Coordinates of C-alpha atoms and ligand atoms in Angstrom, one line a residue:
X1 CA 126.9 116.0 115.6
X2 CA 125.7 115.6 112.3
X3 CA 123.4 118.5 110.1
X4 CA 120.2 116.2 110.2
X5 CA 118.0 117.5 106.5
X6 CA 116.5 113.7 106.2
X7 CA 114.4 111.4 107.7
X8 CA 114.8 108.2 106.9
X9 CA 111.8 105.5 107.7
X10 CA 112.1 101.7 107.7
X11 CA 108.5 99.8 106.7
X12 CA 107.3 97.8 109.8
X13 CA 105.7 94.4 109.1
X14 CA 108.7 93.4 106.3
X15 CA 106.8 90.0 106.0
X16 CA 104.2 91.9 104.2
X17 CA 104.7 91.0 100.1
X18 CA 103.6 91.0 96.4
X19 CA 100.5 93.6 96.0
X20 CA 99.6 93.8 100.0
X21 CA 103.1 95.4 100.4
X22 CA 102.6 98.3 98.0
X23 CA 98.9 98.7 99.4
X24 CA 101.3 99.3 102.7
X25 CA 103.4 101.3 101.1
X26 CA 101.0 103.2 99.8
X27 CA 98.5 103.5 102.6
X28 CA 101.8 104.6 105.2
X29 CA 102.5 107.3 102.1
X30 CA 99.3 108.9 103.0
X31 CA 99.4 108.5 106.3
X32 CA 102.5 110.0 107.1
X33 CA 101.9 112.8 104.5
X34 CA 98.7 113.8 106.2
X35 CA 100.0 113.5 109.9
X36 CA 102.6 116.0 109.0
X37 CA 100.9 118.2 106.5
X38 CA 101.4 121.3 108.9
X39 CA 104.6 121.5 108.0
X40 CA 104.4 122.3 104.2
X41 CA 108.7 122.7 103.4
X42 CA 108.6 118.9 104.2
X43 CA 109.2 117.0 100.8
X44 CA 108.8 113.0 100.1
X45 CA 110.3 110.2 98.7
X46 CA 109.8 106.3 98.7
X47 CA 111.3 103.3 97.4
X48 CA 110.6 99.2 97.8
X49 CA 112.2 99.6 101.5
X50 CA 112.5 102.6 102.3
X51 CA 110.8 106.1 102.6
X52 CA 112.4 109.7 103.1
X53 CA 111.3 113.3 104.4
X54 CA 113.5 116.0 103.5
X55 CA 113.1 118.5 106.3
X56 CA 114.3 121.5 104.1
X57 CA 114.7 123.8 107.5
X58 CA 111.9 121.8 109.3
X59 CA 113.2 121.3 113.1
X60 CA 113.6 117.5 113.2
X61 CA 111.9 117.1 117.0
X62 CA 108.5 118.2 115.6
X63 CA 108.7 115.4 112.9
X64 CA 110.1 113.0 115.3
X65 CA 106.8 113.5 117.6
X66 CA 104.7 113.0 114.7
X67 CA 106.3 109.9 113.2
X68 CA 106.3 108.2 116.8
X69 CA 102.9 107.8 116.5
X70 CA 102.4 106.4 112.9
X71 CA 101.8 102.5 113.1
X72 CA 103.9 100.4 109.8
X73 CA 106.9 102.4 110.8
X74 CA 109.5 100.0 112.4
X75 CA 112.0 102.6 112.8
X76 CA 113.5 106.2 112.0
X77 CA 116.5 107.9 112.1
X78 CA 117.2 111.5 111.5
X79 CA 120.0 111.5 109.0
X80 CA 122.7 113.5 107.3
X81 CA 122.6 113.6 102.9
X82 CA 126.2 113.2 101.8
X83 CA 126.8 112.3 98.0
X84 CA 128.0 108.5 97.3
X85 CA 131.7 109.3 97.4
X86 CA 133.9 107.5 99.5
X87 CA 135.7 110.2 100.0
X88 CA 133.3 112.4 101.3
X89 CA 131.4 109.5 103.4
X90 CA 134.4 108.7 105.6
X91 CA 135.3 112.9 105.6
X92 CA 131.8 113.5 106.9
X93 CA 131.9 110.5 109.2
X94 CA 135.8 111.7 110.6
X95 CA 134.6 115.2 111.6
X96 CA 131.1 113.9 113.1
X97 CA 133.3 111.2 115.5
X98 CA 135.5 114.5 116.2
X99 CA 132.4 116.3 117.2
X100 CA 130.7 113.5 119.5
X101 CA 132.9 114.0 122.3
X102 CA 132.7 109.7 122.4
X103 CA 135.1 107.3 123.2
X104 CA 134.2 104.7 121.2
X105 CA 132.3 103.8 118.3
X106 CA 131.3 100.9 116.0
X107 CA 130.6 101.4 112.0
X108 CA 127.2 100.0 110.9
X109 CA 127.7 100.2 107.0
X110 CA 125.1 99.0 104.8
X111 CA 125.3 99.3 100.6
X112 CA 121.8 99.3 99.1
X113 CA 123.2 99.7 95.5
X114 CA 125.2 96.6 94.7
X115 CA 127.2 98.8 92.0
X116 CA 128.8 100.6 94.5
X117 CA 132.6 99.3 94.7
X118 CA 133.4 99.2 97.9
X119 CA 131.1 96.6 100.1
X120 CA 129.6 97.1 103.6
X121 CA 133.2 95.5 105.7
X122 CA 135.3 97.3 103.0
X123 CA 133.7 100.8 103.8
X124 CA 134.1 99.8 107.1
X125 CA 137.3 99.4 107.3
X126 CA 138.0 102.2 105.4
X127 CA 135.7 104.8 107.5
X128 CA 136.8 103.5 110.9
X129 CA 141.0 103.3 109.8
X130 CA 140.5 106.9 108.7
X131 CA 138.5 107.4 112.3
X132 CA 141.3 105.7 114.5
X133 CA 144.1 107.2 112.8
X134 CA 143.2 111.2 113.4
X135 CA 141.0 110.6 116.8
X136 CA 141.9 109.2 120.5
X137 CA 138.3 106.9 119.7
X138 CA 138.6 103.1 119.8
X139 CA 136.5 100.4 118.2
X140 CA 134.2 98.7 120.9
X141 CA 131.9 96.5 118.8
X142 CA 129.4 95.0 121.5
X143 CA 128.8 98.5 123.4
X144 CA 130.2 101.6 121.7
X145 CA 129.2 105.2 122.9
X146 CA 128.2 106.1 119.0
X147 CA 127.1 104.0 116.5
X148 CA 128.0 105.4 113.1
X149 CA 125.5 104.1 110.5
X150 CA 126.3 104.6 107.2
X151 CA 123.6 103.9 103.8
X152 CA 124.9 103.5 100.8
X153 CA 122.7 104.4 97.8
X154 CA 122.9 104.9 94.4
X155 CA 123.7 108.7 94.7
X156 CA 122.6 109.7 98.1
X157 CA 124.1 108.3 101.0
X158 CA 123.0 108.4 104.6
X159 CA 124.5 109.0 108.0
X160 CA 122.7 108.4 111.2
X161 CA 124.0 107.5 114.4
X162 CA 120.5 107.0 116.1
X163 CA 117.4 104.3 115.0
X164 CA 114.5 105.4 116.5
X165 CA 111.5 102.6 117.1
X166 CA 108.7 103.2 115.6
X167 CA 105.1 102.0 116.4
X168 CA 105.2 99.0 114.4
X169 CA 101.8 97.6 113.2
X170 CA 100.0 98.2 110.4
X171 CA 99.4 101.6 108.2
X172 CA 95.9 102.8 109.9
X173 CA 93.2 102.2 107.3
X174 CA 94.5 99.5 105.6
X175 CA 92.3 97.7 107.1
X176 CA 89.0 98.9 106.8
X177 CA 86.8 100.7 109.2
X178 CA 85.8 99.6 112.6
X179 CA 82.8 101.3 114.9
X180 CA 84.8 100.9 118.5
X181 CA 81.8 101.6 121.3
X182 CA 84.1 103.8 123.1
X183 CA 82.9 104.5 126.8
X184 CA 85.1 107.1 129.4
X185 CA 86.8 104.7 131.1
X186 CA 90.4 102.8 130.6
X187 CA 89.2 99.9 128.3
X188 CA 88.0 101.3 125.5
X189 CA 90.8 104.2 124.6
X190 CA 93.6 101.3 124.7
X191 CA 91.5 99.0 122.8
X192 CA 91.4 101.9 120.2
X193 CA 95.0 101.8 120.1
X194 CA 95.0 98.2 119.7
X195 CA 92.2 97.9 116.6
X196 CA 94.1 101.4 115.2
X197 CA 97.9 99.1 115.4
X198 CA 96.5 96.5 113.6
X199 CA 95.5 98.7 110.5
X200 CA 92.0 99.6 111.2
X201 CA 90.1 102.9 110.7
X202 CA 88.5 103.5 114.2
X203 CA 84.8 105.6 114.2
X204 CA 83.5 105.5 117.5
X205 CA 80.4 105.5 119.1
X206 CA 79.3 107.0 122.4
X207 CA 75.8 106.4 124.4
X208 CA 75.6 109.2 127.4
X209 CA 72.3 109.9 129.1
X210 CA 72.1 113.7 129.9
X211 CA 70.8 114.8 132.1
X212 CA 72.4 112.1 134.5
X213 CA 75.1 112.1 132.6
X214 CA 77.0 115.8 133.0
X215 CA 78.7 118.0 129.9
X216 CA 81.8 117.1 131.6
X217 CA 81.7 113.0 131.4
X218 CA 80.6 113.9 127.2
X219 CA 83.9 116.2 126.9
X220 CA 86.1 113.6 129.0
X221 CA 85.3 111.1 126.0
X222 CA 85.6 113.6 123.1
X223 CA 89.5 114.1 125.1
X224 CA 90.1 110.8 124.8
X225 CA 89.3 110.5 121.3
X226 CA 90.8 113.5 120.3
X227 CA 93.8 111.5 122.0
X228 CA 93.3 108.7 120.1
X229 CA 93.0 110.9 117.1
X230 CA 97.1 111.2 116.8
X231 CA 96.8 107.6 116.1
X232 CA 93.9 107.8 113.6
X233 CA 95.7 110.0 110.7
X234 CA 95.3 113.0 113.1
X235 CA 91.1 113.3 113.0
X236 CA 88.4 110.5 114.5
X237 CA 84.5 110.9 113.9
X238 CA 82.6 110.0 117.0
X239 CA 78.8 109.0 116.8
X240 CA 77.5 110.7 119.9
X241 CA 74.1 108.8 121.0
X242 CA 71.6 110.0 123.7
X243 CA 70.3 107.2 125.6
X244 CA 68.5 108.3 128.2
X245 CA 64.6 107.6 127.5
X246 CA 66.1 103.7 126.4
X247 CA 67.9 103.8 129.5
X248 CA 65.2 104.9 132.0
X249 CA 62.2 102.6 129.9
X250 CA 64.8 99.5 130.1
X251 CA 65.2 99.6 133.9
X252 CA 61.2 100.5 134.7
X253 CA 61.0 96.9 132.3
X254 CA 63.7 95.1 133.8
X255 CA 65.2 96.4 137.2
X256 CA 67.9 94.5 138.8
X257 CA 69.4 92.8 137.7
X258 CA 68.6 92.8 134.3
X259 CA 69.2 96.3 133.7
X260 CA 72.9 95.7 132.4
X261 CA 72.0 92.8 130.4
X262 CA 69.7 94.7 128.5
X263 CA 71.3 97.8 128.3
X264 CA 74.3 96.1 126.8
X265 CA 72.1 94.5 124.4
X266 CA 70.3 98.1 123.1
X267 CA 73.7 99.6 122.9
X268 CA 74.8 96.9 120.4
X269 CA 71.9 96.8 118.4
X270 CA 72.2 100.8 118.0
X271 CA 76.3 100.1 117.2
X272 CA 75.2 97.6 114.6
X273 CA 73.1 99.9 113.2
X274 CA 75.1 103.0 113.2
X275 CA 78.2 101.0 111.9
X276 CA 76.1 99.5 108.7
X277 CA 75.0 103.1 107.9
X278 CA 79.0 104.7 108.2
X279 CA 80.3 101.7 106.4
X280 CA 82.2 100.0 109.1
X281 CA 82.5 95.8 108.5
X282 CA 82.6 95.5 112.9
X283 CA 82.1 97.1 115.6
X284 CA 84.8 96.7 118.7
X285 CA 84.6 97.1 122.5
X286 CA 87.3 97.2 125.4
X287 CA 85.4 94.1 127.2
X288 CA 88.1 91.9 129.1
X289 CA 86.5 88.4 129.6
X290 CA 85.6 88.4 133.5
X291 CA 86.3 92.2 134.5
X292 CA 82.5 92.5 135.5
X293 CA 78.8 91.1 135.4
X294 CA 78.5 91.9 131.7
X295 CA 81.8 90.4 130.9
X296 CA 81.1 86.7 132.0
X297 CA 81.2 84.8 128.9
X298 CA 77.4 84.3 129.3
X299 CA 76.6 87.9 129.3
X300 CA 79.0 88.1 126.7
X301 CA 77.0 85.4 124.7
X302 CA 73.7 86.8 125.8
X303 CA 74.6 90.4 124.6
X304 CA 76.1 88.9 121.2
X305 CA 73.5 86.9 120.2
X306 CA 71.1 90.1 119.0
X307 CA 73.3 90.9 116.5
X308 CA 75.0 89.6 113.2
X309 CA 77.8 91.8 112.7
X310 CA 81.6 90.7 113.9
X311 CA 82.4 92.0 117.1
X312 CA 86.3 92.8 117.7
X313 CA 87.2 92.9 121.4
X314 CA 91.1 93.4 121.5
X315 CA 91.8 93.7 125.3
X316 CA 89.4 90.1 125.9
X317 CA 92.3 88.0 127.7
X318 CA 94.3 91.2 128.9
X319 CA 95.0 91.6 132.5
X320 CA 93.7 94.6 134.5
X321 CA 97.5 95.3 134.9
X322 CA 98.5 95.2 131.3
X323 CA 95.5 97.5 130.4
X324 CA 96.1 100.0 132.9
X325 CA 99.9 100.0 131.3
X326 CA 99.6 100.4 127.7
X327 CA 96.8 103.2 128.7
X328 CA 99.5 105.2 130.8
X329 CA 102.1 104.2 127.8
X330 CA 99.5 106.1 125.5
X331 CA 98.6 108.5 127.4
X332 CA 94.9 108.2 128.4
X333 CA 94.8 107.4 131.8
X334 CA 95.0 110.3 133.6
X335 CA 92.3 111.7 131.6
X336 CA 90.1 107.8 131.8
X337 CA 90.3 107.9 135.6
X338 CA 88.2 111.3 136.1
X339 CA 85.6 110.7 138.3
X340 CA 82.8 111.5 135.7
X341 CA 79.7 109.7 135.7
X342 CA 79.1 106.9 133.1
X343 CA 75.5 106.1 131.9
X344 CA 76.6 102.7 133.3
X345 CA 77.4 104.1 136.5
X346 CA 74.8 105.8 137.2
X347 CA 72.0 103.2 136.8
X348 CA 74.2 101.0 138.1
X349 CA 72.3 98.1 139.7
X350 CA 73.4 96.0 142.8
X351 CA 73.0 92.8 142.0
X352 CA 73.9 92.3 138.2
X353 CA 73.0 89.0 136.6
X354 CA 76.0 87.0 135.8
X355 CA 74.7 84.1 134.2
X356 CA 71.8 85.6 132.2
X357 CA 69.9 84.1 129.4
X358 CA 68.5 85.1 126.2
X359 CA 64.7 83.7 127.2
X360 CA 64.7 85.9 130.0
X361 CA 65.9 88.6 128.3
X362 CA 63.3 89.0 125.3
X363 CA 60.4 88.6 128.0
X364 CA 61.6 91.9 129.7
X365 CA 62.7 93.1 125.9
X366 CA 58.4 92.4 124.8
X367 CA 57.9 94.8 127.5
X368 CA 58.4 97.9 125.5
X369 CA 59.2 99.3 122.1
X370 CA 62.1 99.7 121.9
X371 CA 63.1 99.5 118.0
X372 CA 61.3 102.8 117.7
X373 CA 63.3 104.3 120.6
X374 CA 66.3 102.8 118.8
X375 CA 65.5 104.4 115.6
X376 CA 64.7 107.9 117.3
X377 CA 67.9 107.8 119.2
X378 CA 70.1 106.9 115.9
X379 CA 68.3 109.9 114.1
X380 CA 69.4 112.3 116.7
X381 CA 72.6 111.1 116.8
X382 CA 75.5 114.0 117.0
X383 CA 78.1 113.7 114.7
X384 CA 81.8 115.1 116.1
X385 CA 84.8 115.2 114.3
X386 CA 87.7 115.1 116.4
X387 CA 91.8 116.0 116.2
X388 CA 94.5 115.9 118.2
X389 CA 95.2 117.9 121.4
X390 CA 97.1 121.4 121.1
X391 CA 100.8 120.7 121.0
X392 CA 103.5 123.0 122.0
X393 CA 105.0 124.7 119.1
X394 CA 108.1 123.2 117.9
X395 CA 109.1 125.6 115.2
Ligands
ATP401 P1 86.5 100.4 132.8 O1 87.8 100.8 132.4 O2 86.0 101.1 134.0 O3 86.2 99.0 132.7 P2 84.9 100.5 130.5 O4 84.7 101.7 129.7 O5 85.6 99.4 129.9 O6 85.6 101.1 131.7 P3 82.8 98.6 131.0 O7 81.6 98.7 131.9 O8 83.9 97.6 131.4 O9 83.5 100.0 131.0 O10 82.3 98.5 129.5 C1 82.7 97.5 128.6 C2 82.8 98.1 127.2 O11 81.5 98.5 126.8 C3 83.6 99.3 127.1 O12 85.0 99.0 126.9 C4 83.0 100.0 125.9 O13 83.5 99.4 124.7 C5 81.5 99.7 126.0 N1 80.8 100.8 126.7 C6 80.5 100.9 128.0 N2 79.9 102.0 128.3 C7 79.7 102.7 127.1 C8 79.2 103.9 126.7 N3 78.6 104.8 127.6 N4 79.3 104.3 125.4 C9 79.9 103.5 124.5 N5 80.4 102.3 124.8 C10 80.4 101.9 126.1
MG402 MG1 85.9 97.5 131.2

């Protein structure tokens, strides 16, 4: 096969244009720079439509892992330099059909630099002649066993056999910066995923109540952001909030089955708050209209109305199903469906109110003060920077 020393990385989102698509450019630079900066004989090079990693030595399945996981990349392949000869192209591209051990094959030629005199179906024609002449290897052009790509450039030229998808999306951070209140269950790490595709910075925010809450439900969420981390330029801050005196004060006001109702609307105010002080324009949430009591869309109304700030909620008309998917697709579920307690859980009253309304819920709200409790619990707040799991060393 071929002697792979480039990658070669096509920009997702090609509708992108004028200043936005340099601010892509330039924000997927970064990004990609950082997620690999481990690996320092790496060097980089961009133009309009393309962008390139020499791997100087650097074993290509470590960079491949990476690069799978950076959103505004549409595809990859790991190439082969040859100079822009067209002697050396179709010389290169004869002994790499040789080495395939394929039957057939199709020539994918493309010429980036117009000057070049030969175009695309001319070195085409002249690769695959040379090809079918000194090989047993036919042409088959709607399912061939290797696909020969060849990239015509200026001086360099490129040859790949394999295009690798990438995640698509947007650069991370592009966007802006989003507080996501992430929680340990399923919803919240794929709707991290989602907000992170679409070019957004995710901070997160955690409430947990020890000492109902365990050490083990606080490390299953800092797993599933460290998870999420990969996505997030390789490092997410998460606001760790205790909750417990809110928690216990809010159901001696309320009880069933306002507990919920209420809870959900001090856990808002304290994300509105945190996300104004971190400089994050939203906050988000993995709700999914219906799922449960405080998903109706008048709890969701109820809950909203206490604060100003824009509220993203990515997975809102997502199935159960399609949820549960992308989380194993991401790799979060396994870890989501531990069987560690939630603050939610555990106060967890019978009968939540599924229709509830704002009147009733300032008169259990006048009960007790809780702006000072909000403020206490937002000055104790833990502060945990996150990055990605251990991986097995490729090198
Ligand atoms: P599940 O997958 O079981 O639905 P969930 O985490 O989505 O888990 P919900 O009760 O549906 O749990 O909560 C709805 C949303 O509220 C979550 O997606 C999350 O954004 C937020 N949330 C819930 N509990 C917490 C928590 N303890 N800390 C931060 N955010 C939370
Ligand atoms: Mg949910």
């Amino acid at each position: 096969m071929a002697e792979f020393d480039t990658v070669l990385i096509r920009y997702g989102e090609l509708t992108t244009k004028g200043k936005n698509r340099k601010d892509f450019i330039r924000c997927l630079d970064r990004n990609i720079r950082r997620i690999l900066s481990d690996y320092p004989d790496l060097t980089f090079q961009r133009n309009y439509d393309r962008f390139y990693i020499r791997l100087n030595g650097t074993n290509p399945d470590a960079v491949t892992e990476k690069l799978r996981k950076v959103f505004g990349i549409s595809s990859f392949s790991l190439t082969e330099r040859v100079d822009t000869d067209i002697d050396v192209i179709t010389a290169r591209c004869l002994e790499i059909a040789k080495q395939s051990g394929k039957h057939t094959f199709k020539m994918i030629s493309r010429r980036h630099d117009k000057s070049f005199p030969m175009n695309s179906d001319a070195i085409n024609r002249h690769v695959a002649g040379e090809i079918l002449r000194n090989t047993d290897m036919k042409v088959d052009v709607h399912h061939p066993e290797l696909e020969l790509r060849v990239e015509v450039h200026t001086y360099d030229t490129y040859l790949m056999s394999e295009k690798i998808p990438g995640a698509g999306g947007y650069p991370t951070g592009i966007n802006g910066k989003v507080l996501l209140m992430l929680s340990g269950g399923i919803d919240s790490p794929v709707a991290a995923y989602e907000l992170m595709k679409r070019g957004l910075d995710v901070e997160a925010i955690h409430f947990a109540s020890p000492p109902y809450t365990s050490e083990n439900a606080r490390q299953k969420v800092l797993d599933l952001a460290s998870m999420m981390s990969e996505y997030n330029q390789g490092r997410m801050k998460v606001h760790m909030v205790e909750f417990t005196k809110l928690q216990l004060e809010i159901y001696k006001a309320a009880g069933d089955p306002y507990a919920v109702t209420l809870m959900r609307r001090m856990m808002v105010r304290l994300a509105q708050a945190c996300a104004e002080a971190n400089g994050c324009l939203a906050i988000a949430t993995g709700e999914s209209l219906g799922q449960v009591a405080s998903q109706t869309l008048e709890s969701i109304a109820c809950i909203n109305s206490v604060i100003s700030i824009p509220v993203l909620r990515p997975l809102i008309c997502m199935d159960k199903v399609e949820i549960i998917d992308l989380s194993r697709k991401i790799g979060t579920y396994e870890t989501s469906i531990l069987p560690y307690e939630d603050c939610c859980t555990i106060f967890d009253p019978k009968n939540p109110v599924t229709k509830p309304t704002n009147k009733k819920a300032e008169s259990y709200e006048k009960l007790f003060d809780y702006s000072s409790m909000i403020e206490e619990a937002l000055e104790t707040a833990e502060l945990i920077t996150v990055t990605p799991p251990e991986q097995e060393d490729y090198l």
